[in-house]
CSV table of C-alpha atoms in Angstrom, one decimal:
chain,number,residue,atom,x,y,z
A,24,MET,CA,-24.1,-10.5,-13.6
A,25,ILE,CA,-25.2,-9.1,-10.2
A,26,PHE,CA,-28.0,-6.6,-10.2
A,27,PHE,CA,-28.2,-4.4,-7.1
A,28,PHE,CA,-31.7,-2.9,-6.8
A,29,ILE,CA,-30.5,0.1,-4.9
A,30,ALA,CA,-29.9,3.6,-6.4
A,31,ILE,CA,-26.4,4.8,-5.4
A,32,PRO,CA,-25.4,8.4,-6.5
A,33,ILE,CA,-22.5,8.3,-8.9
A,34,ILE,CA,-20.1,11.1,-9.6
A,35,ASN,CA,-18.4,11.1,-13.0
A,36,PHE,CA,-15.0,12.7,-12.8
A,37,VAL,CA,-13.6,14.9,-15.6
A,38,VAL,CA,-10.0,14.1,-16.1
A,39,SER,CA,-7.8,17.1,-16.6
A,40,TYR,CA,-4.5,16.5,-18.4
A,41,VAL,CA,-1.5,18.8,-18.2
A,42,LYS,CA,0.0,18.8,-21.7
A,43,GLN,CA,3.6,18.9,-20.7
A,44,LYS,CA,5.4,17.9,-17.5
A,45,VAL,CA,9.1,17.5,-16.7
A,46,PHE,CA,10.1,14.8,-14.2
A,47,ARG,CA,13.5,15.2,-12.6
A,48,VAL,CA,14.3,12.0,-10.8
A,49,LYS,CA,17.1,11.9,-8.2
A,50,VAL,CA,18.8,8.8,-9.6
A,51,GLY,CA,19.5,10.6,-12.9
A,52,LEU,CA,16.3,9.8,-14.9
A,53,GLU,CA,14.8,12.7,-16.7
A,54,VAL,CA,11.4,12.1,-18.4
A,55,LEU,CA,9.8,14.7,-20.6
A,56,ILE,CA,6.1,14.0,-21.2
A,57,ASP,CA,4.2,15.8,-23.8
A,58,LYS,CA,0.9,14.8,-25.3
A,59,SER,CA,2.0,16.1,-28.7
A,60,LEU,CA,4.9,13.7,-28.7
A,61,SER,CA,4.6,10.0,-29.7
A,62,ASN,CA,7.1,8.8,-27.1
A,63,VAL,CA,8.9,9.7,-23.9
A,64,ASN,CA,12.6,10.6,-24.0
A,65,ILE,CA,14.4,8.8,-21.2
A,66,GLN,CA,18.0,9.9,-20.4
A,67,THR,CA,20.0,8.2,-17.7
A,68,ASN,CA,23.2,9.6,-16.1
A,69,ALA,CA,25.1,6.6,-14.8
A,70,SER,CA,27.6,8.9,-13.0
A,71,LEU,CA,25.0,10.1,-10.5
A,72,LYS,CA,25.2,8.4,-7.1
A,73,SER,CA,22.5,5.8,-6.4
A,74,PHE,CA,21.0,5.7,-2.9
A,75,SER,CA,20.4,2.8,-0.6
A,76,PRO,CA,16.7,1.9,0.2
A,77,ILE,CA,15.0,4.2,2.7
A,78,ARG,CA,15.4,3.2,6.4
A,79,GLY,CA,14.1,6.3,8.1
A,80,ARG,CA,10.6,7.4,7.4
A,81,ALA,CA,10.3,11.1,6.8
A,82,ALA,CA,7.4,13.5,6.4
A,83,PHE,CA,7.0,15.1,3.0
A,84,MET,CA,7.2,18.7,4.2
A,85,GLY,CA,10.8,19.6,4.6
A,86,PHE,CA,12.1,16.7,2.5
A,87,ASP,CA,15.4,17.8,0.8
A,88,ILE,CA,16.1,15.6,-2.2
A,89,ASP,CA,19.7,16.7,-2.2
A,90,VAL,CA,20.2,14.8,1.1
A,91,SER,CA,20.1,11.0,0.8
A,92,GLN,CA,18.0,9.1,3.3
A,93,LYS,CA,21.1,7.3,4.5
A,94,SER,CA,22.7,10.7,5.3
A,95,ALA,CA,19.6,12.0,7.0
A,96,ASP,CA,19.4,8.8,9.1
A,97,ARG,CA,23.0,9.4,10.2
A,98,MET,CA,22.8,13.1,10.9
A,99,CYS,CA,19.5,13.3,12.7
A,100,THR,CA,20.6,11.2,15.7
A,101,LYS,CA,22.7,14.1,16.9
A,102,SER,CA,20.0,15.2,19.3
A,103,LYS,CA,19.1,16.5,22.7
A,104,LYS,CA,18.5,13.9,25.4
A,105,ARG,CA,14.9,14.7,26.3
A,106,ILE,CA,12.3,12.4,24.7
A,107,PHE,CA,8.8,13.9,24.3
A,108,THR,CA,6.0,11.3,24.6
A,109,PRO,CA,2.6,11.4,22.9
A,110,THR,CA,1.2,12.2,26.4
A,111,ASN,CA,3.5,15.3,26.6
A,112,ILE,CA,2.5,16.4,23.1
A,113,LYS,CA,-1.2,16.1,23.8
A,114,LYS,CA,-0.9,19.4,25.8
A,115,LEU,CA,-0.4,21.2,22.5
A,116,LEU,CA,-4.0,20.5,21.5
A,117,LEU,CA,-4.9,23.7,23.4
A,118,TYR,CA,-3.2,25.7,20.7
A,119,ILE,CA,-5.3,24.5,17.7
A,120,ASP,CA,-8.0,27.1,18.4
A,121,LYS,CA,-5.3,29.8,18.2
A,122,ILE,CA,-4.1,28.6,14.8
A,123,ASP,CA,-7.4,28.5,13.0
A,124,PHE,CA,-7.6,25.7,10.5
A,125,GLY,CA,-9.9,26.8,7.7
A,126,LYS,CA,-11.8,30.1,7.5
A,127,GLY,CA,-12.7,31.2,11.1
A,128,GLY,CA,-11.3,28.0,12.4
A,129,ARG,CA,-14.2,26.0,10.9
A,130,ASN,CA,-11.9,22.9,10.7
A,131,ASN,CA,-10.4,23.1,14.2
A,132,ARG,CA,-12.7,20.4,15.5
A,133,VAL,CA,-11.9,17.8,13.0
A,134,VAL,CA,-8.1,18.6,13.2
A,135,LYS,CA,-8.3,18.0,16.9
A,136,LYS,CA,-9.9,14.6,16.3
A,137,LEU,CA,-7.2,13.7,13.7
A,138,ILE,CA,-4.4,14.7,16.1
A,139,LEU,CA,-6.0,12.7,19.0
A,140,ASP,CA,-6.2,9.7,16.7
A,141,ALA,CA,-2.6,10.2,15.7
A,142,LEU,CA,-1.4,10.5,19.3
A,143,SER,CA,-3.2,7.3,20.1
A,144,ARG,CA,-1.4,5.4,17.3
A,145,LEU,CA,1.9,6.9,18.3
A,146,ASN,CA,1.3,5.9,22.0
A,147,SER,CA,0.4,2.3,21.1
A,148,GLU,CA,3.6,2.0,19.1
A,149,LYS,CA,5.6,3.6,21.9
A,150,ILE,CA,7.1,6.3,19.6
A,151,GLY,CA,8.8,9.3,21.1
A,152,PHE,CA,10.1,12.6,19.7
A,153,LYS,CA,13.5,14.3,20.0
A,154,ILE,CA,14.8,17.6,18.8
A,155,SER,CA,17.8,17.1,16.5
A,156,SER,CA,20.8,19.3,16.5
A,157,GLY,CA,21.4,21.0,13.2
A,158,ASN,CA,20.0,20.4,9.7
A,159,PHE,CA,19.6,16.8,8.5
A,160,GLY,CA,17.6,17.4,5.3
A,161,ARG,CA,14.2,16.6,6.8
A,162,PHE,CA,11.7,18.3,9.1
A,163,ALA,CA,11.1,15.0,10.7
A,164,ASN,CA,12.6,11.5,10.4
A,165,MET,CA,11.5,8.3,12.2
A,166,LEU,CA,14.1,5.7,13.1
A,167,THR,CA,13.8,2.4,14.9
A,168,HIS,CA,17.1,1.7,16.8
A,169,ARG,CA,18.7,-1.6,17.5
A,170,ASN,CA,17.4,-1.5,21.1
A,171,GLY,CA,13.9,-1.4,19.7
A,172,ARG,CA,13.1,2.2,20.6
A,173,THR,CA,11.5,4.2,17.8
A,174,ILE,CA,12.2,8.0,17.8
A,175,VAL,CA,10.9,10.8,15.5
A,176,TYR,CA,13.8,13.2,15.2
A,177,LEU,CA,12.6,16.8,14.6
A,178,ASN,CA,14.3,19.7,12.9
A,179,GLU,CA,15.7,22.2,15.4
A,180,MET,CA,13.1,24.8,14.5
A,181,PHE,CA,10.5,22.8,16.4
A,182,ARG,CA,12.3,23.4,19.7
A,183,GLU,CA,10.0,26.4,20.2
A,184,VAL,CA,6.9,24.3,19.5
A,185,LEU,CA,7.7,21.6,22.0
A,186,GLY,CA,8.8,24.3,24.5
A,187,LEU,CA,5.1,25.3,24.7
A,188,ILE,CA,4.4,22.0,26.5
A,189,ASP,CA,5.9,23.4,29.7
A,190,LYS,CA,4.5,26.8,29.3
A,191,LYS,CA,1.6,27.8,31.6
A,192,ASP,CA,0.5,30.8,29.6
A,193,THR,CA,-1.1,29.6,26.3
A,194,SER,CA,-1.2,33.0,24.7
A,195,PHE,CA,1.1,33.9,21.8
A,196,LYS,CA,1.1,36.3,18.9
A,197,SER,CA,4.0,35.1,16.8
A,198,LYS,CA,2.9,34.3,13.2
A,199,GLU,CA,6.2,32.3,12.8
A,200,LEU,CA,5.3,30.1,15.8
A,201,LYS,CA,1.8,29.7,14.4
A,202,ALA,CA,3.3,28.4,11.1
A,203,LYS,CA,5.6,26.0,13.0
A,204,LEU,CA,2.8,24.6,15.1
A,205,ALA,CA,0.6,24.0,12.1
A,206,LEU,CA,3.5,22.2,10.3
A,207,PHE,CA,4.2,20.1,13.4
A,208,PHE,CA,0.6,18.9,13.6
A,209,ALA,CA,0.8,17.7,9.9
A,210,ILE,CA,4.1,16.0,10.5
A,211,LEU,CA,2.6,14.3,13.6
A,212,VAL,CA,-0.2,12.8,11.6
A,213,HIS,CA,2.2,11.6,8.9
A,214,GLU,CA,4.5,9.8,11.3
A,215,SER,CA,1.6,8.2,13.2
A,216,TYR,CA,0.8,6.1,10.1
A,217,HIS,CA,4.2,4.5,10.3
A,218,LYS,CA,4.8,1.4,12.4
A,219,SER,CA,7.7,1.2,14.9
A,220,ARG,CA,8.4,-2.3,13.5
A,221,PRO,CA,7.4,-2.2,9.9
A,222,LYS,CA,6.9,-5.3,7.7
A,223,ARG,CA,10.0,-6.5,6.0
A,224,GLY,CA,10.5,-5.7,2.3
A,225,LYS,CA,10.3,-2.6,0.1
A,226,MET,CA,6.7,-3.1,-1.0
A,227,PRO,CA,5.1,-2.7,2.4
A,228,ALA,CA,7.3,0.3,3.2
A,229,PHE,CA,6.4,1.8,-0.2
A,230,VAL,CA,2.6,1.5,0.5
A,231,GLU,CA,3.0,2.7,4.1
A,232,GLU,CA,4.7,5.9,2.8
A,233,MET,CA,2.0,6.6,0.2
A,234,ASN,CA,-0.8,6.3,2.7
A,235,ALA,CA,1.1,8.4,5.4
A,236,GLY,CA,1.6,11.1,2.7
A,237,LEU,CA,-2.1,11.2,1.9
A,238,LYS,CA,-2.9,11.7,5.6
A,239,GLU,CA,-0.3,14.5,5.9
A,240,LEU,CA,-1.9,16.1,2.8
A,241,GLU,CA,-5.3,16.0,4.5
A,242,ILE,CA,-4.0,18.3,7.2
A,243,TYR,CA,-2.7,20.7,4.6
A,244,ILE,CA,-6.2,20.7,3.0
A,245,LEU,CA,-7.9,21.4,6.3
A,246,MET,CA,-5.5,24.3,7.0
A,247,GLY,CA,-7.2,26.6,4.6
A,248,GLU,CA,-5.6,29.0,2.1
A,249,GLU,CA,-4.7,31.7,4.6
A,250,LEU,CA,-2.7,29.3,6.9
A,251,ARG,CA,-1.0,27.6,3.9
A,252,ASN,CA,0.1,31.0,2.6
A,253,LEU,CA,1.5,31.9,6.1
A,254,ILE,CA,3.6,28.7,6.1
A,255,LEU,CA,4.9,29.3,2.6
A,256,LYS,CA,6.0,32.8,3.6
A,257,PHE,CA,7.7,31.4,6.7
A,258,LEU,CA,9.5,28.8,4.6
A,259,LYS,CA,10.6,31.3,1.9
A,260,GLU,CA,12.1,33.6,4.5
A,261,ASN,CA,13.8,30.9,6.6
A,262,PHE,CA,15.0,28.4,4.0
A,263,LYS,CA,16.4,30.6,1.3
A,264,ASP,CA,19.5,28.4,1.0
A,265,LYS,CA,17.2,25.3,0.6
A,266,PRO,CA,15.2,25.9,-2.6
A,267,ASN,CA,14.2,22.2,-2.8
A,268,VAL,CA,12.4,22.5,0.6
A,269,TYR,CA,10.4,25.5,-0.5
A,270,ASN,CA,9.6,24.2,-4.0
A,271,LEU,CA,8.3,20.9,-2.6
A,272,ALA,CA,6.1,22.8,-0.1
A,273,GLU,CA,4.8,25.0,-2.9
A,274,SER,CA,3.9,21.9,-4.9
A,275,ILE,CA,2.2,20.3,-2.0
A,276,PHE,CA,0.2,23.4,-1.2
A,277,MET,CA,-0.9,23.9,-4.8
A,278,LEU,CA,-2.3,20.4,-4.7
A,279,ALA,CA,-4.0,21.2,-1.3
A,280,ASP,CA,-5.5,24.2,-2.9
A,281,SER,CA,-7.1,22.1,-5.6
A,282,PHE,CA,-8.4,19.7,-3.0
A,283,ASP,CA,-9.8,22.5,-0.7
A,284,ILE,CA,-13.5,23.2,-1.0
A,285,GLU,CA,-12.9,26.8,0.1
A,286,VAL,CA,-10.7,27.3,-3.0
A,287,ASN,CA,-12.0,24.9,-5.6
A,288,ASP,CA,-15.7,24.2,-6.0
A,289,LYS,CA,-14.9,21.1,-8.1
A,290,VAL,CA,-13.1,19.6,-5.2
A,291,THR,CA,-15.1,16.3,-5.3
A,292,GLU,CA,-13.0,15.3,-8.3
A,293,TYR,CA,-10.1,14.8,-5.9
A,294,TYR,CA,-11.4,14.8,-2.3
A,295,GLU,CA,-14.9,14.4,-1.1
A,296,PRO,CA,-15.4,16.5,2.1
A,297,ARG,CA,-18.2,15.6,4.4
A,298,TYR,CA,-20.2,17.6,6.9
A,299,ARG,CA,-22.4,16.9,9.9
A,300,GLY,CA,-24.4,20.1,10.2
A,301,LYS,CA,-21.9,22.9,10.1
A,302,HIS,CA,-19.0,20.7,11.2
A,303,PHE,CA,-16.5,19.2,8.8
A,304,ILE,CA,-15.5,15.5,9.3
A,305,PRO,CA,-12.7,13.6,7.5
A,306,GLY,CA,-13.4,13.1,3.9
A,307,THR,CA,-12.3,10.6,1.2
A,308,PHE,CA,-9.7,10.9,-1.5
A,309,THR,CA,-11.0,9.8,-4.8
A,310,PRO,CA,-9.0,7.6,-7.2
A,311,LYS,CA,-8.2,10.8,-9.1
A,312,GLY,CA,-7.0,12.5,-5.9
A,313,LYS,CA,-4.8,9.6,-4.9
A,314,GLY,CA,-3.4,9.5,-8.4
A,315,GLU,CA,-2.6,13.2,-8.5
A,316,PHE,CA,-0.7,13.0,-5.2
A,317,ILE,CA,1.2,9.9,-6.1
A,318,SER,CA,2.3,11.2,-9.5
A,319,GLU,CA,2.8,14.9,-8.7
A,320,ILE,CA,4.3,14.7,-5.2
A,321,PHE,CA,5.2,11.2,-4.1
A,322,MET,CA,7.0,9.8,-7.1
A,323,ILE,CA,8.9,13.0,-7.9
A,324,SER,CA,10.1,13.7,-4.3
A,325,ARG,CA,11.0,10.2,-3.3
A,326,GLY,CA,9.1,7.4,-5.0
A,327,GLU,CA,11.6,7.1,-7.8
A,328,GLU,CA,14.3,6.2,-5.3
A,329,ILE,CA,12.4,3.6,-3.4
A,330,ILE,CA,10.0,2.0,-5.9
A,331,PRO,CA,10.1,-1.8,-5.5
A,332,LYS,CA,11.7,-3.7,-8.4
A,333,GLU,CA,8.5,-5.7,-8.9
A,334,ILE,CA,6.8,-2.7,-10.4
A,335,LYS,CA,9.7,-0.4,-11.5
A,336,GLU,CA,9.9,-1.4,-15.1
A,337,PHE,CA,6.1,-1.4,-15.4
A,338,TYR,CA,6.1,2.1,-14.0
A,339,TYR,CA,8.5,3.3,-16.8
A,340,TYR,CA,6.3,1.5,-19.3
A,341,LEU,CA,3.4,3.6,-18.1
A,342,LEU,CA,5.4,6.8,-18.5
A,343,LYS,CA,6.1,5.9,-22.1
A,344,GLU,CA,2.4,5.2,-22.7
A,345,ALA,CA,1.6,8.7,-21.1
A,346,GLY,CA,3.9,10.2,-23.7
A,347,LYS,CA,1.8,8.6,-26.4
A,348,GLY,CA,-1.4,9.9,-24.9
A,349,ASN,CA,-2.7,6.5,-23.8
A,350,ILE,CA,-2.8,7.2,-20.1
A,351,SER,CA,-2.8,10.3,-17.9
A,352,MET,CA,-0.3,11.0,-15.1
A,353,GLN,CA,-3.1,10.8,-12.6
A,354,GLU,CA,-4.0,7.4,-13.8
A,355,ILE,CA,-0.4,6.3,-13.5
A,356,GLY,CA,-0.3,7.4,-9.9
A,357,PHE,CA,-3.5,5.5,-9.1
A,358,ALA,CA,-2.2,2.4,-10.9
A,359,ILE,CA,1.0,2.3,-9.0
A,360,MET,CA,-0.8,2.7,-5.7
A,361,SER,CA,-3.4,0.1,-6.5
A,362,ILE,CA,-0.9,-2.5,-7.7
A,363,SER,CA,1.3,-1.9,-4.7
A,364,GLU,CA,-1.6,-2.3,-2.2
A,365,ASN,CA,-2.7,-5.5,-4.0
A,366,LEU,CA,0.7,-7.0,-3.7
A,367,SER,CA,1.4,-6.1,0.0
A,368,LEU,CA,-1.9,-5.9,1.9
A,369,LEU,CA,-4.2,-8.6,3.2
A,370,GLY,CA,-7.8,-9.1,1.9
A,371,TYR,CA,-7.2,-9.4,-1.8
A,372,ASP,CA,-8.2,-12.5,-3.7
A,373,LYS,CA,-5.2,-15.0,-3.8
A,374,ASP,CA,-5.8,-16.2,-7.3
A,375,LEU,CA,-6.1,-12.6,-8.6
A,376,LYS,CA,-2.9,-11.7,-6.7
A,377,ASP,CA,-1.1,-14.6,-8.3
A,378,GLU,CA,-2.4,-13.5,-11.8
A,379,LEU,CA,-1.1,-10.0,-11.1
A,380,LYS,CA,2.3,-11.3,-10.2
A,381,ARG,CA,2.4,-13.4,-13.4
A,382,GLU,CA,1.4,-10.5,-15.6
A,383,LEU,CA,4.0,-8.1,-14.0
A,384,LYS,CA,6.8,-10.4,-15.0
A,385,ASP,CA,5.9,-10.5,-18.7
A,386,LYS,CA,5.8,-7.3,-20.8
A,387,LYS,CA,3.2,-8.7,-23.2
A,388,TYR,CA,0.6,-8.5,-20.4
A,389,TRP,CA,1.4,-4.8,-19.5
A,390,PRO,CA,-1.4,-3.3,-21.8
A,391,LEU,CA,-3.8,-5.6,-20.0
A,392,LEU,CA,-2.5,-4.4,-16.6
A,393,MET,CA,-2.6,-0.8,-17.6
A,394,GLU,CA,-6.3,-1.1,-18.4
A,395,GLY,CA,-7.1,-3.0,-15.3
A,396,PHE,CA,-5.4,-0.7,-12.8
A,397,ARG,CA,-5.7,2.8,-14.3
A,398,LYS,CA,-8.9,3.7,-12.5
A,399,GLU,CA,-11.8,2.4,-10.4
A,400,ILE,CA,-14.7,1.0,-12.4
A,401,GLU,CA,-17.9,3.1,-11.9
A,402,PHE,CA,-21.1,1.7,-10.5
A,403,GLY,CA,-23.9,1.8,-13.0
A,404,THR,CA,-25.1,0.3,-16.3
A,405,ALA,CA,-22.2,1.7,-18.4
A,406,GLY,CA,-19.7,0.8,-15.8
A,407,ILE,CA,-19.7,-2.2,-13.4
A,408,ARG,CA,-22.7,-3.9,-15.1
A,409,GLY,CA,-21.5,-3.3,-18.6
A,410,ARG,CA,-17.9,-4.6,-18.2
A,411,ARG,CA,-18.5,-8.2,-17.3
A,412,GLY,CA,-18.3,-10.8,-20.1
A,413,LEU,CA,-15.9,-13.5,-21.2
A,414,GLU,CA,-12.6,-11.8,-20.5
A,415,MET,CA,-9.4,-13.0,-22.1
A,416,ASP,CA,-5.7,-12.3,-21.5
A,417,ILE,CA,-3.1,-11.7,-24.2
A,418,ASP,CA,-2.7,-15.4,-24.9
A,419,ASN,CA,-6.5,-15.7,-25.5
A,420,GLU,CA,-6.7,-17.9,-22.4
A,421,GLU,CA,-10.2,-17.8,-21.1
A,422,LEU,CA,-10.0,-16.5,-17.5
A,423,MET,CA,-12.8,-16.4,-15.0
A,424,TYR,CA,-11.5,-13.0,-13.8
A,425,LEU,CA,-8.7,-10.5,-14.4
A,426,PRO,CA,-7.1,-8.4,-11.6
A,427,GLY,CA,-7.6,-4.7,-11.1
A,428,PRO,CA,-10.1,-2.2,-9.8
A,429,ASN,CA,-11.2,-1.4,-13.4
A,430,ARG,CA,-12.4,-5.0,-13.9
A,431,ILE,CA,-15.3,-7.1,-12.6
A,432,ASN,CA,-13.7,-9.6,-10.2
A,433,PRO,CA,-14.1,-10.8,-6.6
A,434,ASP,CA,-12.1,-7.9,-5.2
A,435,VAL,CA,-14.3,-5.3,-6.8
A,436,ILE,CA,-17.5,-7.0,-6.0
A,437,SER,CA,-16.5,-7.5,-2.4
A,438,LYS,CA,-15.6,-3.8,-2.1
A,439,TYR,CA,-18.8,-2.6,-3.6
A,440,MET,CA,-20.9,-5.0,-1.6
A,441,LEU,CA,-19.3,-3.9,1.6
A,442,GLY,CA,-20.1,-0.3,0.7
A,443,ILE,CA,-23.7,-1.1,-0.1
A,444,THR,CA,-24.0,-3.0,3.2
A,445,VAL,CA,-22.7,-0.1,5.2
A,446,TYR,CA,-25.0,2.2,3.3
A,447,ILE,CA,-28.0,0.0,4.1
A,448,ILE,CA,-27.1,-0.2,7.8
A,449,LYS,CA,-26.7,3.6,8.1
A,450,LYS,CA,-30.1,4.1,6.5
A,451,GLY,CA,-31.7,1.7,9.0
A,452,TRP,CA,-32.8,-0.7,6.2
A,453,LYS,CA,-31.0,-3.8,7.5
A,454,GLU,CA,-34.3,-5.6,8.3
A,455,ARG,CA,-35.7,-5.1,4.8
A,456,GLY,CA,-33.4,-7.6,3.1
A,457,LEU,CA,-31.6,-7.2,-0.2
A,458,VAL,CA,-32.4,-8.8,-3.6
A,459,LEU,CA,-29.4,-10.1,-5.6
A,460,GLY,CA,-29.7,-11.4,-9.2
A,461,PHE,CA,-27.3,-13.0,-11.7
A,462,ASP,CA,-27.5,-14.1,-15.3
A,463,VAL,CA,-25.8,-16.7,-17.6
A,464,ARG,CA,-22.6,-14.8,-18.2
A,465,LYS,CA,-19.4,-16.4,-17.0
A,466,GLY,CA,-18.8,-16.0,-13.3
A,467,SER,CA,-22.1,-14.3,-12.5
A,468,LYS,CA,-23.4,-17.0,-10.2
A,469,GLU,CA,-20.1,-17.1,-8.4
A,470,LEU,CA,-20.0,-13.4,-7.9
A,471,ALA,CA,-23.6,-13.4,-6.6
A,472,GLU,CA,-22.7,-16.0,-4.1
A,473,LEU,CA,-19.7,-14.0,-3.0
A,474,ALA,CA,-21.9,-10.9,-2.6
């Protein structure tokens, strides 16, 4: 085992469990989860129409689940001719100080930084924006056309927002316009995390959508409670005939409230905000925070429709286990995100990735996978140092390592070692050196060499 002779602060997270949740899935699946039940009742309605895989990439806010992605892709292209470039949109940064993100605008500075970063990504991908004519079931929808041009089509309500680009007088008093501007900035950040030419396959698109959603959520967190309430009021008044749009917005903002340090003093369970002096800088979503977003927002609003077949049955297995009280919904969300990233992103150990693929194909390994991916192992004697031994799979085959962030394996050691290295460099200790130790347990020497 590796011994790191450095004290790193550890935060133990208290897992909150909601006793009963009802999941209504667009493809006709209804799952009732109750801790008092010993199982999960799954009812399917075969008569409901199934949808084709997502082509367009839409922001979460304004996503109407009654409009299929195929229909949204078709309807949104009825648009005005003018294309707004990231350079055009940059002029809207002047209005951030008039919106006030957080109490007294305390988060304005970091929001400007996030918007500038988003515009840079959009510019490098050569992505433009158009105002669409009429309602297409989304506030924003990104499409890459056959000619290679990628356009984000915007709901007609944002016409007034983009109209500010050509306006010389930057003053305005309209609360409705303030709400629209704030929404537009969140949508801008979301769409900037999509590629104009995404990788082929459902899994990369699935992962891209999850990460873009988290970045969108961060803007809602930074808005502060007052601005979120203003937006909810605007949506309630202007989308009375679209209850799905308002209900989803309300769910997203409830989550943002629990992640906002101005509202919840236990925010570090979900999102760890950071400050430099009085100024806020982008924080970090914890495994619990990621899991809450994936299970409470992503899977319900769209994830069920687009979940890749490689993990679909395993996901339903996890829902059943939640009904038995063996795993929380937050842990399910984190497991789905962790497995998807492992399967689609670079940097993961090849042997562990192959083992993950093998275990996903056989149900007898699923309890093993559930344990390995439900959370991140903690750093400390009871966590990362206490979990390494001779690990076996269901067949009692002696394996050097098992996959998952809740195991001791090369992926986990690499991640922690990278974090420690960055910590040492930031502290100015890089000239002091680092002592690494290992013992006789299986794989300890190999992990020490990797570190």
